[in-house]
Amino acid sequence: MSQWIGKLSALYYNINLRTKLVISYLILIIIPVVVLVYFSYSTIHKSVVEQTGKAYLETLKQAEKNIAFGIESAYNIANLAQSNYDVQQILRTVSERPLTSAEVIDFFNLLNRNVNNYVGINNVLKVSYYMKGNPAFVAANPNFFGVDQLQLEAGLQPLLAGEKKEAWFYGGEGRQLSLVQPDEVVFIKEIKDINRFQSVLGYIMVELDAKFIWNILNDIQLPAGAEKVVMSPDGRIGIHQLTTNSTSLSDLYIKSPPSNEEGIVSFGPGSGSNYAAYSKVSGLNWQIALLMTKKHLGMNSRWIQNFMLALAGVVSIIAIITAFFISGSITKRLKKLVQLIKRAEMGSFETENNIRGNDEYARLQRSFNKMSRQIKALIEEVYQAQISKQETEMKLLYAQINPHFLYNTLDIIHWSALRIEAKEIAEVTEALAKFLRLSLNEGKEHIRVAEEVLEVSKYMEIINVRYRGAIQVITEIEEGIEEFPIIKMILQPLVENAVVHGIRPKPGKAGTIRIRAYREESYLLFEVVDDGVGIAEDKLQRLFEMETRGYGVKNVHQRIQVYYGKDCGLYFDSKPGLGCRAVARLKVTAKSLESV
C-alpha cells in the first residue's frame, strides 16, 4: 500500500501546475454534477414510477367501471322480473296448481315475450326462468326450466338454501355450473313472492357474453412484457384471453394476491422490483390486475435519463474547457516568471514591468524584479571594480615608465642604426616608438579612431619584421569617423589574436588581415578579418574565459560593455579552414564625443 501511495505522490509532484489545477477543477465540478444528476434522476424516476402506477390504476378503475356497467343489465333484468306482475302471477300459479290449456298458452306467450325483450341487448345472450311445479309447462320452452335442475348443481346449494339471494358464475372457471357455457357470465337471482315475501317463487338466470369484459381489458395499452390478469376468489381466470408475452409475473402474483378492494402493491422477490395495479369488479367478485416491473413503470422517465446524461455531458465539456482556460490564465503569468528566472540563470536579468494586482503572483514578480535589479547592480559594481583595478594597474605601469626617457632612448637607437646603415633596426625602433606613444597616450583612456588604426599599423610593422613581411594588412576607414573618440586598445588585441590563432598556424606563416572601421546608425563597428586556419567554436568560447595580464579578448569585451552597454562588445564568426571574422561594436554617445 505504501508503495502505491509513494508512486501516486511521485506522479503528483512530477506533473505541472496547470495539469494539477485542471484535475482539481474537474474533481470539484464534475463529481458534484454527477452526484446531483444521479440523485435528481433517482427522485424524478421514483416520482414517475409513482405517477405512472397511479395512472395505470385509474385506467384499471375505469375499466372496472365499464365492466360493472356491462353487467348492470343482468341486475336490471332480474329486478324487472321481480317487480313484473305477469311474472309474479305466472310463477305463483304454476307453483300452486295445474294449468288449463288456455293458461298454458297465455303464460307461454307472456313469458316468451318477456324473455325475447332482453336477448341481444347489452351482451345478453339468454334469459331463463326456473320455477316450481307443472313440469308439462316447463318442458314447453327452452327458456323455462324446473327448479329441480338447479338442485343438481352443488354450486347453487347456498342459493337454494336461502343463504344467498343471487350469484355470479363464469364459464371459464374450473368449478362451475354445467348450465353455463364457456365464455359466458351467468347471473342467477331468486324471485320472491311480493305477496308473501318470505316465499321464493323461482329463479331467473341471465347469460351474458363474456367477450365484452376481455375487449375492455384488451383496450388497456401496456408496454411489452407487462401482463393483465383476472382472478376470482378460487384462482386465476381469463389469462388466456389477454395478450401477454409470458406468465412469469402472474405466476408470482397469484401466490399472494392483496385483499383490498383496489390499490398498487409490489410483489415477488426483491423489494420494489414488480408492481401490480389492481381493482375488484363489483358483483362478480373478480379482481383485475395489471402486472409490470419497475422498468415498465419508469419507461416514461427514459427521456429524463437521456436529458440528464446529456446535461451532465455538456456540463463536463464546459467544465473541461473552463478548467483549461482558467488554469491557462493562472499559469500564464507564472510561465513568464519561470522564463525570466531561466534567462537570469543565463545572465540576462530582465524584469516584467506590466504587473497588475496585488495577489501572490504579483508580489512574487515584484520581489523577483527587485532581486534582478540588485543582482544586476552588483554585477555592474563587480565589472566597474575590475575595470578600475585594471586601470589602476595600467596607471601604475605608466608611472613606472618615464615616457620621455623611453622615447629619447628609442630615438638614440634609431639614429645609431641609421649611422651604421642598419635600416631595418631603425625602422623597427621607429615603429616601436610610435606604437608606445600611441598606446600610452599620456595616460588617457580614449583615443581617436585614426590613432587606433595607426597604432595597429605600427604594431604590424613590428610583427612583420619577425615574419619577414609575410602578413599583408589592408585598412579601410569610412570617411567621417576618423576623429570619433573610442577607448584605446580595441583593435590591437583582435589583430594579435588573428596573427597568433589564424595566420601563424598556416604553412609559411603568411596571410592577409583586413581591418575595416565604419558606422552603422548609432554604432561604430570595427572588423578584423583574416584568412587563417580559423578557430573552432569551443576555442572561440575559451577566448572569452581566458584570464590574461594584458589586454586579452575577455578584457576588451568587458571594457566595451562597461563603457558602452550590454548591447555592445565583441563577436566572432569563424569556421576551421575558412578564417575568422572578429567584430567590435561600440556605441556613439554624446559622452564619448566630449572626451576627445
XYZ file of C-alpha atoms in Angstrom:
596
model
C 0.000 0.000 0.000
C 2.789 2.398 0.913
C 4.432 1.716 -2.462
C 1.273 2.738 -4.302
C 0.995 5.862 -2.168
C 4.626 6.638 -2.952
C 4.079 6.189 -6.690
C 0.982 8.391 -6.645
C 2.834 11.007 -4.644
C 5.742 10.970 -7.115
C 3.306 11.241 -10.035
C 1.553 14.175 -8.369
C 4.779 16.086 -7.808
C 6.004 15.419 -11.364
C 3.003 16.799 -13.242
C 2.959 20.505 -13.986
C 0.902 23.076 -12.125
C -1.642 23.571 -14.912
C -2.469 19.860 -15.006
C -2.909 19.880 -11.226
C -5.276 22.842 -11.482
C -7.279 21.185 -14.281
C -7.610 17.927 -12.332
C -8.617 19.758 -9.152
C -11.147 21.895 -11.014
C -12.707 18.886 -12.736
C -12.940 16.990 -9.436
C -14.662 19.964 -7.788
C -17.126 20.434 -10.677
C -17.791 17.070 -12.314
C -18.185 14.950 -9.163
C -20.878 17.248 -7.653
C -22.593 17.379 -11.066
C -22.603 13.586 -11.319
C -23.945 13.265 -7.753
C -26.595 15.923 -8.429
C -27.644 14.262 -11.689
C -27.813 10.858 -10.008
C -29.979 11.972 -7.086
C -32.130 14.203 -9.309
C -32.769 11.349 -11.710
C -33.460 8.951 -8.824
C -36.008 11.358 -7.339
C -37.658 12.086 -10.680
C -37.642 8.402 -11.616
C -39.290 7.491 -8.326
C -41.923 10.177 -8.893
C -42.512 8.983 -12.463
C -42.907 5.393 -11.225
C -45.470 6.501 -8.653
C -47.390 8.706 -11.093
C -47.346 6.043 -13.802
C -48.614 3.453 -11.317
C -51.423 5.794 -10.305
C -52.260 6.415 -13.967
C -52.485 2.660 -14.617
C -54.630 2.267 -11.506
C -57.018 4.964 -12.735
C -57.153 3.253 -16.133
C -57.896 -0.036 -14.413
C -60.632 1.533 -12.289
C -62.207 2.975 -15.404
C -62.107 -0.491 -16.994
C -63.734 -1.913 -13.840
C -66.478 0.691 -14.081
C -67.022 -0.227 -17.726
C -67.301 -3.907 -16.795
C -69.671 -3.077 -13.933
C -71.777 -1.064 -16.366
C -71.812 -4.050 -18.737
C -73.117 -6.485 -16.128
C -75.600 -3.988 -14.742
C -78.122 -5.174 -17.355
C -78.315 -8.524 -15.562
C -79.308 -6.753 -12.335
C -81.857 -4.681 -14.187
C -83.440 -7.708 -15.854
C -83.620 -9.580 -12.541
C -85.116 -6.587 -10.764
C -87.702 -6.099 -13.501
C -88.687 -9.755 -13.275
C -89.080 -9.420 -9.509
C -91.469 -6.497 -9.888
C -93.320 -7.711 -13.011
C -96.987 -8.585 -12.182
C -97.301 -11.082 -15.008
C -94.146 -12.931 -13.976
C -95.286 -12.963 -10.367
C -98.754 -14.288 -11.365
C -97.390 -16.959 -13.710
C -94.796 -18.300 -11.258
C -97.289 -18.296 -8.383
C -99.952 -20.099 -10.427
C -97.529 -22.677 -11.840
C -96.280 -23.485 -8.344
C -99.787 -23.857 -6.857
C -101.899 -25.896 -9.357
C -102.039 -27.428 -12.809
C -102.708 -25.046 -15.667
C -105.503 -25.111 -18.116
C -104.781 -25.234 -21.787
C -105.676 -21.583 -22.182
C -103.416 -20.630 -19.241
C -100.553 -22.600 -20.739
C -100.848 -20.684 -23.962
C -101.240 -17.312 -22.248
C -98.439 -17.872 -19.775
C -96.182 -19.176 -22.507
C -96.745 -16.113 -24.668
C -96.274 -13.726 -21.773
C -93.008 -15.249 -20.536
C -91.661 -15.790 -24.025
C -92.328 -12.145 -24.888
C -90.649 -11.113 -21.635
C -87.549 -13.162 -22.423
C -87.272 -12.022 -26.025
C -87.362 -8.369 -24.960
C -83.923 -8.719 -23.315
C -81.982 -11.019 -25.643
C -79.355 -9.174 -27.751
C -79.389 -6.078 -25.575
C -76.165 -5.166 -23.698
C -74.396 -8.505 -24.341
C -77.412 -10.534 -23.101
C -77.354 -13.986 -24.714
C -80.232 -15.668 -22.937
C -82.737 -15.164 -20.130
C -84.162 -18.274 -18.415
C -86.752 -18.864 -15.673
C -86.571 -21.723 -13.172
C -89.928 -22.347 -11.497
C -91.610 -24.789 -9.161
C -94.173 -27.406 -10.236
C -96.067 -28.128 -13.550
C -93.345 -29.954 -15.457
C -95.520 -30.059 -18.619
C -95.447 -26.282 -18.887
C -91.710 -26.108 -18.092
C -90.863 -28.505 -20.882
C -92.762 -26.445 -23.430
C -89.984 -23.852 -23.948
C -86.098 -23.996 -23.832
C -86.101 -20.873 -21.702
C -88.261 -22.323 -18.931
C -86.945 -24.934 -16.528
C -87.827 -26.578 -13.315
C -86.123 -25.784 -10.043
C -85.152 -29.430 -9.789
C -82.435 -28.843 -12.435
C -80.838 -26.234 -10.206
C -80.867 -28.621 -7.297
C -78.497 -30.890 -9.245
C -75.753 -28.215 -9.116
C -73.662 -28.232 -5.962
C -72.544 -24.638 -6.555
C -76.158 -23.447 -6.209
C -76.910 -25.035 -2.855
C -76.230 -21.818 -0.878
C -78.656 -20.010 -3.178
C -81.339 -22.682 -2.978
C -80.949 -22.864 0.802
C -81.614 -19.142 1.088
C -78.072 -18.294 2.239
C -77.624 -16.106 -0.847
C -80.069 -14.071 -2.811
C -78.022 -14.015 -6.021
C -74.829 -15.439 -7.527
C -72.460 -14.896 -10.455
C -70.713 -17.663 -12.386
C -68.139 -17.673 -15.196
C -67.971 -20.440 -17.763
C -64.165 -20.467 -17.797
C -63.695 -21.242 -14.115
C -62.765 -24.723 -13.005
C -65.700 -25.097 -10.550
C -68.746 -24.004 -12.478
C -72.337 -24.900 -13.285
C -72.994 -27.364 -16.054
C -75.604 -24.916 -17.218
C -73.010 -22.283 -18.043
C -71.308 -22.289 -21.430
C -67.656 -21.285 -21.989
C -67.037 -17.535 -22.297
C -70.326 -16.758 -20.587
C -71.006 -14.843 -17.421
C -74.186 -16.032 -15.706
C -76.213 -14.202 -13.090
C -78.811 -16.154 -11.061
C -81.199 -14.470 -8.661
C -84.183 -15.683 -6.707
C -87.688 -14.289 -7.430
C -89.736 -13.832 -4.284
C -93.465 -13.597 -3.961
C -94.310 -9.957 -3.448
C -97.420 -11.015 -1.511
C -95.558 -13.391 0.730
C -92.043 -12.009 0.737
C -90.550 -14.975 2.539
C -91.736 -17.333 -0.199
C -89.498 -17.960 -3.262
C -91.457 -18.437 -6.457
C -88.487 -19.314 -8.657
C -85.215 -18.103 -10.131
C -84.104 -16.029 -13.124
C -80.809 -16.722 -14.910
C -79.269 -14.093 -17.227
C -76.453 -15.277 -19.506
C -74.051 -12.566 -20.709
C -71.395 -12.775 -23.405
C -68.050 -12.523 -21.526
C -66.227 -11.169 -24.595
C -67.133 -7.611 -23.672
C -65.039 -7.994 -20.498
C -61.968 -9.109 -22.427
C -62.497 -6.380 -25.017
C -62.469 -3.757 -22.259
C -59.324 -5.208 -20.692
C -57.564 -5.597 -24.038
C -58.113 -1.890 -24.713
C -55.677 -1.117 -21.893
C -52.318 -0.453 -23.566
C -49.349 -1.888 -21.663
C -45.634 -1.964 -22.511
C -44.213 -5.176 -23.927
C -43.695 -7.778 -21.223
C -46.382 -6.459 -18.869
C -49.389 -8.660 -18.103
C -53.106 -8.441 -17.381
C -54.676 -10.994 -15.083
C -58.252 -11.685 -13.950
C -58.771 -13.584 -10.700
C -61.739 -14.947 -8.824
C -61.583 -15.978 -5.156
C -60.850 -19.510 -6.411
C -57.901 -18.613 -8.591
C -56.787 -17.164 -11.889
C -59.219 -16.984 -14.788
C -59.242 -15.437 -18.188
C -55.469 -15.042 -18.605
C -55.591 -16.888 -21.899
C -57.897 -14.281 -23.350
C -55.331 -11.489 -22.781
C -52.288 -10.691 -24.901
C -49.136 -11.398 -22.869
C -45.535 -12.351 -23.581
C -45.123 -14.639 -20.573
C -46.934 -15.682 -17.435
C -43.985 -15.329 -15.061
C -45.365 -12.199 -13.380
C -48.861 -13.639 -12.944
C -47.375 -16.838 -11.505
C -45.676 -14.752 -8.823
C -48.722 -12.551 -8.220
C -51.349 -15.274 -7.652
C -49.255 -16.753 -4.844
C -50.184 -13.840 -2.544
C -52.816 -11.519 -4.064
C -53.828 -8.481 -1.996
C -57.139 -8.460 -0.148
C -58.003 -4.779 -0.503
C -60.558 -3.514 -2.977
C -58.018 -1.580 -5.056
C -54.504 -0.150 -4.945
C -50.868 -0.522 -6.038
C -48.695 -3.165 -4.431
C -45.229 -4.608 -5.003
C -44.890 -8.372 -5.129
C -42.412 -11.147 -5.735
C -38.807 -11.440 -4.564
C -36.847 -8.217 -4.296
C -38.483 -5.191 -2.774
C -39.888 -2.833 -5.383
C -38.965 -4.960 -8.404
C -42.511 -5.896 -9.539
C -45.695 -3.901 -9.209
C -49.428 -4.617 -9.566
C -52.235 -2.116 -10.029
C -55.463 -3.979 -9.062
C -59.163 -3.396 -8.585
C -62.181 -5.607 -7.776
C -65.186 -5.796 -10.116
C -68.400 -5.113 -8.263
C -70.856 -8.031 -8.278
C -68.558 -10.550 -9.953
C -66.166 -10.553 -7.016
C -63.379 -10.671 -9.566
C -60.048 -8.948 -9.252
C -58.424 -7.495 -12.374
C -54.758 -6.550 -12.159
C -52.080 -5.010 -14.368
C -48.684 -6.603 -13.665
C -45.417 -4.956 -14.646
C -41.873 -4.404 -13.482
C -40.332 -1.206 -12.147
C -38.677 -0.805 -15.532
C -42.096 -0.675 -17.199
C -43.305 1.990 -14.793
C -40.158 4.029 -15.333
C -40.215 3.926 -19.120
C -41.594 7.466 -19.245
C -38.501 8.660 -17.390
C -36.149 7.433 -20.122
C -36.142 10.810 -21.829
C -35.367 12.390 -18.458
C -32.466 9.959 -18.052
C -31.171 10.803 -21.522
C -31.624 14.508 -20.836
C -29.762 14.217 -17.520
C -26.906 12.319 -19.165
C -26.734 14.875 -21.972
C -26.796 17.691 -19.409
C -24.004 16.046 -17.418
C -22.003 15.635 -20.634
C -22.482 19.295 -21.625
C -21.583 20.498 -18.132
C -18.497 18.248 -18.142
C -17.358 19.612 -21.522
C -17.922 23.183 -20.360
C -16.057 22.380 -17.128
C -13.090 20.950 -19.065
C -12.918 23.955 -21.405
C -13.291 26.354 -18.482
C -10.659 24.440 -16.494
C -8.123 24.760 -19.306
C -8.961 28.438 -19.798
C -8.761 29.369 -16.117
C -5.670 27.244 -15.442
C -4.007 28.762 -18.512
C -4.750 32.292 -17.315
C -3.329 31.436 -13.879
C -0.185 29.678 -15.081
C 0.442 32.080 -17.976
C 1.912 34.710 -15.665
C 3.801 32.054 -13.759
C 5.348 30.780 -17.016
C 6.582 34.306 -17.728
C 8.215 34.396 -14.323
C 9.836 30.986 -14.930
C 11.184 32.241 -18.284
C 12.625 35.329 -16.595
C 14.283 33.104 -13.987
C 15.799 30.905 -16.711
C 17.099 33.994 -18.503
C 18.546 35.198 -15.212
C 20.399 31.886 -14.967
C 21.866 32.660 -18.403
C 22.965 36.108 -17.221
C 20.102 38.185 -18.675
C 18.386 39.948 -15.799
C 15.163 41.090 -17.445
C 12.152 42.317 -15.476
C 8.374 42.367 -16.004
C 7.083 45.919 -15.736
C 3.413 45.298 -16.551
C 2.350 43.922 -13.145
C -1.303 44.261 -12.172
C -2.995 43.488 -8.904
C -1.583 42.523 -5.563
C -2.033 38.753 -5.471
C 0.674 36.237 -4.607
C 1.996 36.203 -8.150
C 2.211 39.997 -8.341
C 4.099 40.141 -5.039
C 6.401 37.340 -6.211
C 7.042 39.127 -9.530
C 7.852 42.401 -7.760
C 10.239 40.579 -5.432
C 11.920 38.943 -8.433
C 12.234 42.304 -10.192
C 13.818 43.802 -7.107
C 16.197 40.862 -6.792
C 17.119 41.057 -10.518
C 17.881 44.768 -10.271
C 20.029 44.203 -7.188
C 21.946 41.350 -8.849
C 22.407 43.436 -11.992
C 23.678 46.348 -9.907
C 26.076 44.052 -8.059
C 27.389 42.681 -11.344
C 27.874 46.219 -12.650
C 29.763 47.064 -9.471
C 31.972 43.998 -9.939
C 32.663 44.973 -13.576
C 33.443 48.510 -12.580
C 35.682 47.259 -9.800
C 37.566 45.019 -12.246
C 37.965 47.834 -14.760
C 39.079 50.213 -12.046
C 41.615 47.654 -10.889
C 42.944 47.225 -14.433
C 43.072 50.982 -14.961
C 44.916 51.344 -11.689
C 47.406 48.697 -12.744
C 47.893 50.455 -16.074
C 48.395 53.782 -14.378
C 50.950 52.191 -12.083
C 52.608 50.776 -15.178
C 52.550 54.212 -16.749
C 54.032 55.655 -13.605
C 56.879 53.151 -13.675
C 57.848 54.211 -17.157
C 59.345 57.578 -17.921
C 57.864 58.232 -21.347
C 60.391 60.946 -22.291
C 63.333 58.799 -21.263
C 61.884 55.873 -23.238
C 61.222 57.992 -26.319
C 64.761 59.554 -26.165
C 66.331 56.108 -25.780
C 64.450 54.720 -28.778
C 65.376 57.847 -30.761
C 69.079 57.278 -29.962
C 68.762 53.637 -31.093
C 67.053 54.785 -34.276
C 69.792 57.302 -35.246
C 72.592 54.958 -34.215
C 71.152 52.295 -36.531
C 70.999 54.775 -39.391
C 74.617 55.777 -38.750
C 75.791 52.213 -39.192
C 73.315 51.785 -42.034
C 71.155 49.202 -40.108
C 67.992 50.362 -41.823
C 65.776 47.506 -40.584
C 66.681 48.151 -36.948
C 65.999 51.840 -37.435
C 62.539 51.158 -38.891
C 61.606 48.732 -36.130
C 62.774 51.143 -33.479
C 60.793 53.992 -35.028
C 57.675 51.826 -35.254
C 58.023 50.735 -31.635
C 58.388 54.325 -30.508
C 55.234 55.420 -32.299
C 53.339 52.327 -31.079
C 54.284 53.048 -27.471
C 53.495 56.732 -27.824
C 50.002 55.882 -29.129
C 49.464 53.088 -26.594
C 50.455 55.140 -23.580
C 48.584 58.180 -24.918
C 49.864 60.194 -21.993
C 47.715 58.108 -19.606
C 44.412 58.992 -21.326
C 41.783 56.246 -21.734
C 40.260 57.482 -25.025
C 41.844 57.741 -28.423
C 40.675 58.741 -31.903
C 39.725 56.130 -34.494
C 42.549 57.240 -36.801
C 45.067 56.918 -33.970
C 43.763 53.452 -33.039
C 44.202 52.282 -36.642
C 47.690 53.882 -36.840
C 48.677 52.113 -33.612
C 47.697 48.767 -35.134
C 49.652 49.515 -38.328
C 52.801 50.229 -36.279
C 52.185 47.028 -34.324
C 52.013 45.091 -37.579
C 55.252 46.723 -38.840
C 56.994 45.299 -35.795
C 55.303 41.879 -36.248
C 56.205 41.749 -39.943
C 59.898 42.097 -39.060
C 59.530 38.733 -37.362
C 57.503 37.214 -40.198
C 59.644 38.879 -42.921
C 56.714 40.793 -44.359
C 54.600 37.654 -44.970
C 51.471 39.204 -43.398
C 49.638 41.762 -45.506
C 47.461 44.343 -43.710
C 44.622 46.140 -45.538
C 42.955 49.048 -43.749
C 39.589 50.627 -44.674
C 38.202 53.543 -42.673
C 34.845 55.061 -43.542
C 35.133 58.769 -44.236
C 33.953 60.996 -41.406
C 34.671 58.696 -38.457
C 38.439 59.268 -38.155
C 38.007 61.772 -35.323
C 35.447 59.756 -33.333
C 36.814 59.028 -29.825
C 36.895 55.444 -28.596
C 38.542 53.651 -25.698
C 42.051 52.623 -26.658
C 43.494 49.166 -27.230
C 40.432 47.745 -29.060
C 41.947 46.680 -32.380
C 45.404 45.560 -31.248
C 44.207 42.501 -29.226
C 41.983 41.464 -32.158
C 44.833 41.785 -34.670
C 47.142 39.933 -32.313
C 44.537 37.187 -31.983
C 44.306 36.953 -35.826
C 48.111 36.594 -36.082
C 48.550 34.091 -33.262
C 45.482 31.865 -33.843
C 44.822 32.400 -37.524
C 47.942 33.052 -39.625
C 50.810 31.660 -37.569
C 49.478 28.044 -37.720
C 49.353 28.259 -41.547
C 52.116 26.694 -43.626
C 54.579 29.501 -44.480
C 53.025 31.718 -41.830
C 51.708 34.077 -44.493
C 48.274 35.657 -44.878
C 46.143 38.747 -45.086
C 44.444 40.740 -42.351
C 41.722 43.186 -43.351
C 40.850 45.937 -40.888
C 37.643 47.862 -41.508
C 36.042 50.652 -39.475
C 32.581 52.020 -40.308
C 29.442 53.485 -38.773
C 26.053 51.772 -38.694
C 23.294 54.025 -37.283
C 24.363 54.875 -33.709
C 27.160 52.286 -33.557
C 30.806 52.139 -34.614
C 31.924 48.747 -35.886
C 35.479 47.516 -36.233
C 36.076 44.366 -38.243
C 39.286 42.301 -38.222
C 39.101 39.567 -40.863
C 41.894 37.092 -41.537
C 42.321 34.225 -43.981
C 43.962 31.970 -41.437
C 43.175 28.433 -40.333
C 40.082 29.526 -38.423
C 39.124 28.868 -34.845
C 36.883 26.076 -33.591
C 33.742 27.069 -31.684
C 34.908 25.642 -28.369
C 38.208 27.526 -28.708
C 36.338 30.748 -29.508
C 34.371 30.349 -26.299
C 37.586 29.898 -24.314
C 38.861 33.242 -25.668
C 36.151 34.936 -23.541
C 37.094 32.841 -20.491
C 40.890 33.154 -20.531
C 42.411 35.473 -17.935
C 45.411 37.491 -19.180
C 47.636 40.086 -17.632
C 47.331 42.369 -20.664
C 44.502 43.406 -22.935
C 43.101 39.988 -23.929
C 39.781 39.259 -25.679
C 37.888 38.854 -22.411
C 39.264 42.122 -21.044
C 38.392 44.046 -24.216
C 34.860 42.616 -24.289
C 34.259 43.589 -20.636
C 35.678 47.085 -21.110
C 33.429 47.694 -24.123
C 30.297 46.553 -22.263
C 31.163 48.661 -19.216
C 31.706 51.800 -21.301
C 29.070 51.287 -23.996
C 26.419 48.933 -22.559
C 25.354 45.295 -22.764
C 24.307 45.569 -26.412
C 27.942 46.235 -27.340
C 31.043 44.041 -27.184
C 32.994 41.526 -29.275
C 31.522 38.998 -31.693
C 33.346 36.225 -33.578
C 32.418 34.277 -36.674
C 34.804 31.505 -37.647
C 34.984 28.014 -39.053
C 38.080 25.799 -39.252
C 39.888 26.344 -42.562
C 37.832 29.421 -43.513
C 39.491 32.169 -41.464
C 37.962 34.274 -38.728
C 35.931 37.470 -38.545
C 36.041 39.491 -35.323
C 33.731 42.481 -34.796
C 33.928 45.109 -32.069
C 30.672 47.014 -31.625
C 30.767 50.418 -29.868
C 28.003 52.939 -29.331
C 28.443 56.556 -30.364
C 27.265 58.774 -27.485
C 27.474 62.445 -26.584
C 29.635 61.461 -23.615
C 32.209 59.838 -25.877
C 32.302 62.894 -28.136
C 33.027 65.157 -25.162
C 36.031 63.066 -24.090
C 38.159 63.765 -27.199
